[in-house]
Amino acid sequence: MHNSSPPKPSGGTEKLADMIRDPNLDDTGEPPEPLHRVQGNNYAPDNRSSDRINATLLSLVRNEEMKDLVQSMQDLERTWNHKFNYPWTFINDVPFTEEFKTEIRKQTKAECRFHTIPEEHWAVPSWINEELFVESANILKEQGVQYAHMKSYHQMCRWNSGLFYKHPALLDMQYYWRVEPKVHFFCDVDYDVFRYMRDHNKTYGFTVNLYDSPESLPTLWPETMKFLADNNHLLADNNAMKWLTDKERRPEHAHKTKGYSTCHFWSNFEIANLDFWRSPAYQAYFDHLDRAGGFFYERWGDAPVHSIALGLFEDARKIHWFKDIGYQHIPFFNCPNSPKCRGCVKGRFTDGEAWLNKEDCRPNWFKYIGNEWADTSPNKVELTAGG
């Protein structure tokens, strides 16, 4: 069923000149209504006419990561999916073992689907020069860039950037929630997040907003500028260009990348509408980057690629901070102040070294785009308002 016109993106736009106090210290409730909840058996796993929409929990995982994935599943099932029973989709570059399938199925009442990546989606493209890849990896390693020589890591980043949504198992899906091994979820979530995305016209949801390593992507922004030179018409009216190009907080990042702040959504958590990745704008952008070779000659990750595309080609009001979903992927957290959360220190951004706190790029998001939760908090954030 299609609405004649989509709803306008919801959420406040209070902009904050400086993040003097972490908004996660303020009381956190739920996002605005409408929110769909469990009523009777409307989300029962065996209800064929349930209130679930076309969505899945999605994990790219290897057989040897089974125990770490079980931990992630147990957290997410406990806090959310045991109520809503959305299907799980697991994808691997080799077939899953029977042991893996058996153990994973024990963790949920929801349907589990196991798939292998088509060989042509995982293979190194024909235009990548092997010798140049090795030489480039040597340079990256000298600069302290992790996984430089690990070809499978480059393949994974490329696949997560522009090929995962082409997998046959996802062709009929509209929304997904990406779940990685060895992550934690801390807060009970009592509404259907996928229906929230649809009902509030959101394209992308994040929890953690970071700076990237400029040494891993020195030509990503110049290649993006080349693409925009011929495709400026694709820019969204209400884009997040200022978030992508801020030079004030980390000027050395913008200098090393020739203009990119390196701010990005940490994509090990993302809840998104697949229609964005399938759009002509994103596909053309990914194809341009793919041909440029930076997924192999540098270490372009899916997080900056996704984030730059969203920041340029999508209305920023359609990007949602899931403040109420407590989350950790070592070493960073999203820890709201809520009675629904356990095992997460409110306002904590990292439990690692103190210098890691400067990796938080939310202040720029709030400065240029705004804090959509500012008007929903009972104790409003004490921050300086910006333009």
CSV table of C-alpha atoms in Angstrom, one decimal:
chain,number,residue,atom,x,y,z
A,1,MET,CA,0.0,0.0,0.0
A,2,HIS,CA,1.5,3.3,-1.0
A,3,ASN,CA,0.7,6.8,0.4
A,4,SER,CA,0.0,9.4,-2.2
A,5,SER,CA,2.7,11.6,-0.7
A,6,PRO,CA,5.3,10.5,1.9
A,7,PRO,CA,5.2,12.1,5.3
A,8,LYS,CA,7.6,15.0,6.0
A,9,PRO,CA,10.6,13.9,8.0
A,10,SER,CA,10.0,14.4,11.7
A,11,GLY,CA,12.3,15.7,14.4
A,12,GLY,CA,13.5,19.0,15.7
A,13,THR,CA,16.4,20.9,14.2
A,14,GLU,CA,17.8,22.8,17.2
A,15,LYS,CA,21.4,23.5,16.3
A,16,LEU,CA,24.1,23.6,18.9
A,17,ALA,CA,27.2,25.7,18.5
A,18,ASP,CA,29.2,23.6,20.9
A,19,MET,CA,28.5,20.3,22.8
A,20,ILE,CA,29.3,21.6,26.3
A,21,ARG,CA,27.3,18.7,27.8
A,22,ASP,CA,26.7,15.3,26.3
A,23,PRO,CA,22.9,15.0,25.4
A,24,ASN,CA,23.1,11.3,26.6
A,25,LEU,CA,23.3,12.7,30.1
A,26,ASP,CA,19.8,14.1,29.7
A,27,ASP,CA,16.7,11.9,30.3
A,28,THR,CA,16.0,9.9,27.2
A,29,GLY,CA,12.5,8.6,26.3
A,30,GLU,CA,11.3,7.4,23.0
A,31,PRO,CA,11.1,9.2,19.7
A,32,PRO,CA,7.8,10.8,18.7
A,33,GLU,CA,4.6,8.9,17.9
A,34,PRO,CA,3.4,7.1,15.9
A,35,LEU,CA,5.1,4.1,17.4
A,36,HIS,CA,4.0,0.5,16.8
A,37,ARG,CA,4.1,-1.8,19.8
A,38,VAL,CA,3.3,-5.4,20.6
A,39,GLN,CA,-0.5,-5.9,21.2
A,40,GLY,CA,-1.5,-9.5,21.7
A,41,ASN,CA,0.0,-11.7,19.0
A,42,ASN,CA,0.5,-9.0,16.3
A,43,TYR,CA,4.2,-9.7,16.3
A,44,ALA,CA,4.2,-13.5,17.1
A,45,PRO,CA,6.8,-15.4,15.1
A,46,ASP,CA,4.2,-17.7,13.4
A,47,ASN,CA,1.7,-15.0,12.6
A,48,ARG,CA,1.6,-14.7,8.8
A,49,SER,CA,-0.5,-11.6,8.9
A,50,SER,CA,1.7,-9.9,11.6
A,51,ASP,CA,2.4,-6.2,11.8
A,52,ARG,CA,6.0,-6.8,10.6
A,53,ILE,CA,7.0,-4.9,7.5
A,54,ASN,CA,9.5,-5.9,4.8
A,55,ALA,CA,12.7,-5.8,6.9
A,56,THR,CA,15.4,-8.0,8.3
A,57,LEU,CA,18.3,-8.1,10.8
A,58,LEU,CA,21.4,-8.5,8.7
A,59,SER,CA,24.8,-9.9,9.5
A,60,LEU,CA,27.9,-10.5,7.4
A,61,VAL,CA,29.7,-13.1,9.5
A,62,ARG,CA,32.1,-16.0,9.2
A,63,ASN,CA,31.7,-19.5,10.7
A,64,GLU,CA,34.6,-18.9,13.1
A,65,GLU,CA,32.8,-15.8,14.5
A,66,MET,CA,29.9,-17.9,15.8
A,67,LYS,CA,30.4,-17.3,19.5
A,68,ASP,CA,30.8,-13.5,19.1
A,69,LEU,CA,27.7,-13.4,17.0
A,70,VAL,CA,25.7,-15.4,19.5
A,71,GLN,CA,26.6,-12.7,22.1
A,72,SER,CA,25.3,-10.0,19.8
A,73,MET,CA,22.2,-11.9,19.0
A,74,GLN,CA,21.4,-12.6,22.7
A,75,ASP,CA,21.7,-8.9,23.5
A,76,LEU,CA,19.5,-7.8,20.6
A,77,GLU,CA,16.9,-10.6,21.1
A,78,ARG,CA,16.7,-9.7,24.8
A,79,THR,CA,16.3,-6.0,24.3
A,80,TRP,CA,14.2,-5.9,21.2
A,81,ASN,CA,13.6,-8.8,18.8
A,82,HIS,CA,12.1,-11.3,21.1
A,83,LYS,CA,9.1,-8.9,21.0
A,84,PHE,CA,9.0,-8.3,17.3
A,85,ASN,CA,10.5,-11.5,15.8
A,86,TYR,CA,11.9,-9.9,12.6
A,87,PRO,CA,13.8,-12.5,10.5
A,88,TRP,CA,17.6,-12.8,10.7
A,89,THR,CA,19.7,-12.9,7.4
A,90,PHE,CA,23.2,-14.2,7.7
A,91,ILE,CA,25.6,-13.9,4.8
A,92,ASN,CA,29.1,-15.4,4.4
A,93,ASP,CA,31.7,-15.6,1.6
A,94,VAL,CA,31.8,-19.4,2.1
A,95,PRO,CA,28.9,-21.7,3.1
A,96,PHE,CA,27.8,-21.8,6.7
A,97,THR,CA,28.5,-25.0,8.7
A,98,GLU,CA,25.7,-27.0,10.1
A,99,GLU,CA,27.1,-26.3,13.6
A,100,PHE,CA,26.8,-22.6,12.9
A,101,LYS,CA,23.2,-22.9,11.7
A,102,THR,CA,22.2,-25.0,14.6
A,103,GLU,CA,23.7,-22.8,17.3
A,104,ILE,CA,22.3,-19.6,15.7
A,105,ARG,CA,18.8,-21.0,15.4
A,106,LYS,CA,18.8,-21.6,19.2
A,107,GLN,CA,19.1,-17.9,19.8
A,108,THR,CA,15.8,-16.7,18.4
A,109,LYS,CA,12.2,-17.7,17.6
A,110,ALA,CA,12.4,-15.7,14.4
A,111,GLU,CA,13.2,-17.1,11.0
A,112,CYS,CA,16.9,-17.5,10.2
A,113,ARG,CA,18.1,-17.4,6.6
A,114,PHE,CA,21.7,-18.4,5.6
A,115,HIS,CA,23.2,-17.3,2.4
A,116,THR,CA,26.5,-17.1,0.5
A,117,ILE,CA,27.9,-14.1,-1.4
A,118,PRO,CA,27.8,-14.6,-5.1
A,119,GLU,CA,31.4,-15.1,-6.3
A,120,GLU,CA,31.2,-12.2,-8.7
A,121,HIS,CA,30.3,-9.9,-5.9
A,122,TRP,CA,33.3,-10.8,-3.7
A,123,ALA,CA,36.0,-11.2,-6.3
A,124,VAL,CA,38.6,-8.5,-6.8
A,125,PRO,CA,37.6,-6.4,-9.8
A,126,SER,CA,39.5,-7.1,-13.1
A,127,TRP,CA,40.8,-3.5,-13.2
A,128,ILE,CA,42.7,-3.8,-9.9
A,129,ASN,CA,46.4,-4.2,-10.4
A,130,GLU,CA,47.9,-6.8,-8.0
A,131,GLU,CA,51.3,-5.3,-7.9
A,132,LEU,CA,49.9,-1.8,-7.2
A,133,PHE,CA,47.7,-3.2,-4.5
A,134,VAL,CA,50.8,-4.7,-2.7
A,135,GLU,CA,52.8,-1.5,-3.1
A,136,SER,CA,50.0,0.6,-1.9
A,137,ALA,CA,49.4,-1.6,1.1
A,138,ASN,CA,53.1,-1.2,2.0
A,139,ILE,CA,52.7,2.5,2.1
A,140,LEU,CA,49.5,2.3,4.1
A,141,LYS,CA,51.2,0.0,6.7
A,142,GLU,CA,54.0,2.5,7.1
A,143,GLN,CA,51.4,5.1,7.9
A,144,GLY,CA,49.8,2.9,10.6
A,145,VAL,CA,46.7,2.0,8.6
A,146,GLN,CA,45.3,-1.3,9.9
A,147,TYR,CA,44.4,-4.3,7.6
A,148,ALA,CA,46.3,-2.7,4.7
A,149,HIS,CA,47.6,-6.1,3.4
A,150,MET,CA,44.4,-8.1,4.3
A,151,LYS,CA,42.8,-8.4,0.9
A,152,SER,CA,39.6,-9.9,2.4
A,153,TYR,CA,39.1,-6.7,4.5
A,154,HIS,CA,39.2,-4.6,1.3
A,155,GLN,CA,36.8,-7.0,-0.3
A,156,MET,CA,34.5,-6.7,2.7
A,157,CYS,CA,34.6,-2.9,2.6
A,158,ARG,CA,33.7,-2.8,-1.1
A,159,TRP,CA,30.9,-5.4,-0.7
A,160,ASN,CA,29.4,-3.5,2.3
A,161,SER,CA,29.7,-0.3,0.3
A,162,GLY,CA,28.0,-1.1,-2.9
A,163,LEU,CA,27.1,-4.8,-3.4
A,164,PHE,CA,25.4,-6.1,-0.2
A,165,TYR,CA,22.0,-4.7,-1.3
A,166,LYS,CA,22.3,-6.6,-4.6
A,167,HIS,CA,22.4,-10.0,-2.9
A,168,PRO,CA,19.4,-12.1,-4.1
A,169,ALA,CA,18.3,-12.6,-0.5
A,170,LEU,CA,17.8,-8.8,-0.1
A,171,LEU,CA,16.2,-7.9,-3.4
A,172,ASP,CA,12.7,-8.0,-1.9
A,173,MET,CA,13.7,-6.2,1.3
A,174,GLN,CA,13.1,-2.5,2.1
A,175,TYR,CA,14.8,-2.1,5.5
A,176,TYR,CA,17.6,-3.8,7.4
A,177,TRP,CA,19.3,-3.5,10.7
A,178,ARG,CA,23.0,-4.4,10.5
A,179,VAL,CA,24.4,-6.4,13.4
A,180,GLU,CA,28.0,-7.4,13.7
A,181,PRO,CA,29.7,-10.0,16.0
A,182,LYS,CA,30.9,-8.9,19.4
A,183,VAL,CA,28.7,-5.9,19.9
A,184,HIS,CA,26.4,-5.1,22.8
A,185,PHE,CA,22.9,-3.7,23.1
A,186,PHE,CA,21.9,-2.3,26.5
A,187,CYS,CA,18.4,-0.8,26.4
A,188,ASP,CA,14.9,-2.2,26.1
A,189,VAL,CA,13.3,-0.9,22.9
A,190,ASP,CA,9.5,-1.3,23.0
A,191,TYR,CA,8.5,-0.1,19.5
A,192,ASP,CA,9.0,-1.4,16.0
A,193,VAL,CA,12.1,0.5,14.7
A,194,PHE,CA,11.5,-0.5,11.1
A,195,ARG,CA,7.9,0.9,11.2
A,196,TYR,CA,9.3,4.0,12.9
A,197,MET,CA,11.7,4.5,10.0
A,198,ARG,CA,8.8,4.1,7.5
A,199,ASP,CA,6.2,6.2,9.4
A,200,HIS,CA,8.6,9.1,10.0
A,201,ASN,CA,10.1,9.0,6.5
A,202,LYS,CA,13.6,8.2,7.7
A,203,THR,CA,16.3,6.9,5.4
A,204,TYR,CA,19.1,6.1,7.8
A,205,GLY,CA,19.6,5.6,11.5
A,206,PHE,CA,22.9,5.7,13.4
A,207,THR,CA,24.1,5.5,17.0
A,208,VAL,CA,27.8,6.5,16.8
A,209,ASN,CA,29.2,9.4,14.8
A,210,LEU,CA,33.1,9.4,14.5
A,211,TYR,CA,36.1,10.8,12.8
A,212,ASP,CA,38.0,8.4,10.4
A,213,SER,CA,41.7,7.9,9.9
A,214,PRO,CA,42.7,10.4,7.1
A,215,GLU,CA,45.6,8.2,6.1
A,216,SER,CA,43.2,5.4,5.0
A,217,LEU,CA,41.3,7.6,2.5
A,218,PRO,CA,43.5,10.4,1.1
A,219,THR,CA,41.8,10.5,-2.3
A,220,LEU,CA,38.2,9.7,-1.4
A,221,TRP,CA,37.1,13.3,-1.2
A,222,PRO,CA,39.0,14.4,-4.4
A,223,GLU,CA,37.3,11.5,-6.2
A,224,THR,CA,34.0,12.6,-4.7
A,225,MET,CA,34.6,16.1,-6.0
A,226,LYS,CA,35.3,14.7,-9.5
A,227,PHE,CA,32.0,12.9,-9.4
A,228,LEU,CA,30.1,16.0,-8.2
A,229,ALA,CA,31.7,18.1,-11.0
A,230,ASP,CA,29.6,16.1,-13.5
A,231,ASN,CA,26.7,15.3,-11.1
A,232,ASN,CA,26.0,18.4,-9.1
A,233,HIS,CA,22.3,18.1,-9.8
A,234,LEU,CA,22.2,15.1,-7.5
A,235,LEU,CA,22.9,17.1,-4.3
A,236,ALA,CA,20.0,17.2,-1.9
A,237,ASP,CA,18.6,20.6,-1.1
A,238,ASN,CA,18.9,20.1,2.7
A,239,ASN,CA,22.2,18.2,2.6
A,240,ALA,CA,24.9,17.7,5.3
A,241,MET,CA,27.8,19.2,3.3
A,242,LYS,CA,29.0,21.3,6.2
A,243,TRP,CA,29.2,18.3,8.4
A,244,LEU,CA,31.3,16.6,5.8
A,245,THR,CA,33.6,19.6,5.2
A,246,ASP,CA,34.1,21.1,8.7
A,247,LYS,CA,37.7,22.3,9.1
A,248,GLU,CA,37.5,23.8,12.6
A,249,ARG,CA,37.5,20.9,15.0
A,250,ARG,CA,40.0,18.6,13.3
A,251,PRO,CA,41.8,20.8,10.8
A,252,GLU,CA,44.6,18.2,10.2
A,253,HIS,CA,42.0,15.7,8.9
A,254,ALA,CA,40.5,18.2,6.4
A,255,HIS,CA,44.1,19.0,5.3
A,256,LYS,CA,45.2,15.4,4.8
A,257,THR,CA,42.0,14.5,2.9
A,258,LYS,CA,41.9,17.7,0.8
A,259,GLY,CA,38.6,18.8,2.3
A,260,TYR,CA,36.9,16.0,4.0
A,261,SER,CA,36.3,16.3,7.8
A,262,THR,CA,36.3,12.4,7.9
A,263,CYS,CA,33.1,12.5,10.0
A,264,HIS,CA,31.0,9.4,9.4
A,265,PHE,CA,28.3,7.2,10.9
A,266,TRP,CA,29.9,4.1,12.3
A,267,SER,CA,28.2,1.6,10.1
A,268,ASN,CA,28.7,-1.5,12.2
A,269,PHE,CA,25.3,-0.3,13.4
A,270,GLU,CA,22.9,1.0,10.8
A,271,ILE,CA,19.2,0.8,10.3
A,272,ALA,CA,18.4,1.9,6.8
A,273,ASN,CA,16.1,2.0,3.8
A,274,LEU,CA,17.6,-0.1,1.0
A,275,ASP,CA,15.9,2.1,-1.5
A,276,PHE,CA,18.7,4.7,-0.9
A,277,TRP,CA,21.5,2.4,-1.9
A,278,ARG,CA,19.5,1.2,-4.9
A,279,SER,CA,18.9,4.8,-6.1
A,280,PRO,CA,20.6,6.0,-9.4
A,281,ALA,CA,22.5,8.6,-7.4
A,282,TYR,CA,24.1,6.2,-5.0
A,283,GLN,CA,24.8,3.6,-7.7
A,284,ALA,CA,26.5,6.1,-9.9
A,285,TYR,CA,28.6,7.4,-7.0
A,286,PHE,CA,29.6,3.9,-6.0
A,287,ASP,CA,30.5,2.9,-9.6
A,288,HIS,CA,32.7,6.0,-9.8
A,289,LEU,CA,34.5,5.2,-6.6
A,290,ASP,CA,34.8,1.5,-7.6
A,291,ARG,CA,36.5,2.3,-10.9
A,292,ALA,CA,38.9,4.7,-9.1
A,293,GLY,CA,40.3,1.7,-7.2
A,294,GLY,CA,40.5,3.2,-3.7
A,295,PHE,CA,38.8,0.2,-2.1
A,296,PHE,CA,42.1,-1.6,-2.8
A,297,TYR,CA,44.8,1.0,-3.3
A,298,GLU,CA,43.7,2.8,-0.2
A,299,ARG,CA,41.4,1.5,2.6
A,300,TRP,CA,38.1,3.2,1.8
A,301,GLY,CA,35.6,1.8,4.3
A,302,ASP,CA,31.8,1.4,3.8
A,303,ALA,CA,31.3,3.8,6.8
A,304,PRO,CA,32.8,6.9,5.1
A,305,VAL,CA,31.4,5.9,1.7
A,306,HIS,CA,27.9,5.5,3.0
A,307,SER,CA,28.1,8.6,5.1
A,308,ILE,CA,29.4,10.9,2.3
A,309,ALA,CA,26.6,9.7,0.1
A,310,LEU,CA,24.0,10.3,2.7
A,311,GLY,CA,25.5,13.7,3.5
A,312,LEU,CA,25.4,14.8,-0.1
A,313,PHE,CA,22.4,13.0,-1.7
A,314,GLU,CA,19.8,12.8,1.1
A,315,ASP,CA,17.8,15.3,3.1
A,316,ALA,CA,19.6,15.5,6.4
A,317,ARG,CA,16.2,15.4,8.2
A,318,LYS,CA,15.8,11.9,7.0
A,319,ILE,CA,18.9,10.8,9.0
A,320,HIS,CA,18.0,9.7,12.6
A,321,TRP,CA,20.1,9.4,15.7
A,322,PHE,CA,18.9,6.3,17.6
A,323,LYS,CA,19.8,8.0,20.9
A,324,ASP,CA,17.5,5.5,22.8
A,325,ILE,CA,19.3,2.4,21.6
A,326,GLY,CA,22.2,1.7,23.9
A,327,TYR,CA,25.1,0.2,21.9
A,328,GLN,CA,28.8,-0.7,22.0
A,329,HIS,CA,31.3,-1.8,19.4
A,330,ILE,CA,34.7,-1.7,21.0
A,331,PRO,CA,35.9,0.9,22.0
A,332,PHE,CA,32.9,3.3,21.5
A,333,PHE,CA,29.4,3.5,23.1
A,334,ASN,CA,26.0,5.2,22.7
A,335,CYS,CA,24.8,5.2,26.3
A,336,PRO,CA,21.5,7.1,27.0
A,337,ASN,CA,20.2,8.1,30.4
A,338,SER,CA,17.2,5.9,30.6
A,339,PRO,CA,15.7,3.4,33.1
A,340,LYS,CA,15.4,1.0,30.2
A,341,CYS,CA,19.2,0.6,30.0
A,342,ARG,CA,21.4,-1.8,32.0
A,343,GLY,CA,25.1,-2.2,31.9
A,344,CYS,CA,25.9,1.0,30.2
A,345,VAL,CA,27.2,4.2,31.9
A,346,LYS,CA,25.0,7.1,30.8
A,347,GLY,CA,27.0,9.6,28.7
A,348,ARG,CA,30.0,7.3,28.3
A,349,PHE,CA,31.5,7.6,24.8
A,350,THR,CA,34.5,5.2,25.3
A,351,ASP,CA,36.0,3.0,28.0
A,352,GLY,CA,39.4,3.2,26.2
A,353,GLU,CA,42.1,5.8,26.5
A,354,ALA,CA,41.0,9.4,27.2
A,355,TRP,CA,42.3,10.6,23.8
A,356,LEU,CA,39.6,8.6,22.1
A,357,ASN,CA,37.0,11.1,23.3
A,358,LYS,CA,38.1,13.5,20.6
A,359,GLU,CA,37.0,11.0,17.9
A,360,ASP,CA,33.3,11.9,18.6
A,361,CYS,CA,31.9,13.8,15.7
A,362,ARG,CA,28.4,14.3,17.1
A,363,PRO,CA,29.3,17.9,18.1
A,364,ASN,CA,29.6,18.7,14.4
A,365,TRP,CA,26.3,16.9,13.6
A,366,PHE,CA,24.5,18.9,16.3
A,367,LYS,CA,26.2,22.1,15.1
A,368,TYR,CA,25.3,21.9,11.4
A,369,ILE,CA,22.3,19.6,11.4
A,370,GLY,CA,20.8,19.8,14.8
A,371,ASN,CA,19.8,17.6,17.8
A,372,GLU,CA,16.4,16.2,16.9
A,373,TRP,CA,16.0,15.0,20.5
A,374,ALA,CA,16.4,18.5,22.0
A,375,ASP,CA,12.7,19.1,22.2
A,376,THR,CA,11.8,15.6,23.5
A,377,SER,CA,14.0,15.6,26.6
A,378,PRO,CA,12.3,16.4,30.0
A,379,ASN,CA,15.6,18.1,31.0
A,380,LYS,CA,16.7,20.1,28.0
A,381,VAL,CA,20.4,20.1,27.1
A,382,GLU,CA,22.3,23.1,28.5
A,383,LEU,CA,24.1,24.2,25.3
A,384,THR,CA,24.8,27.3,23.4
A,385,ALA,CA,22.4,27.7,20.5
A,386,GLY,CA,24.0,28.1,17.1
A,387,GLY,CA,22.8,29.3,13.7
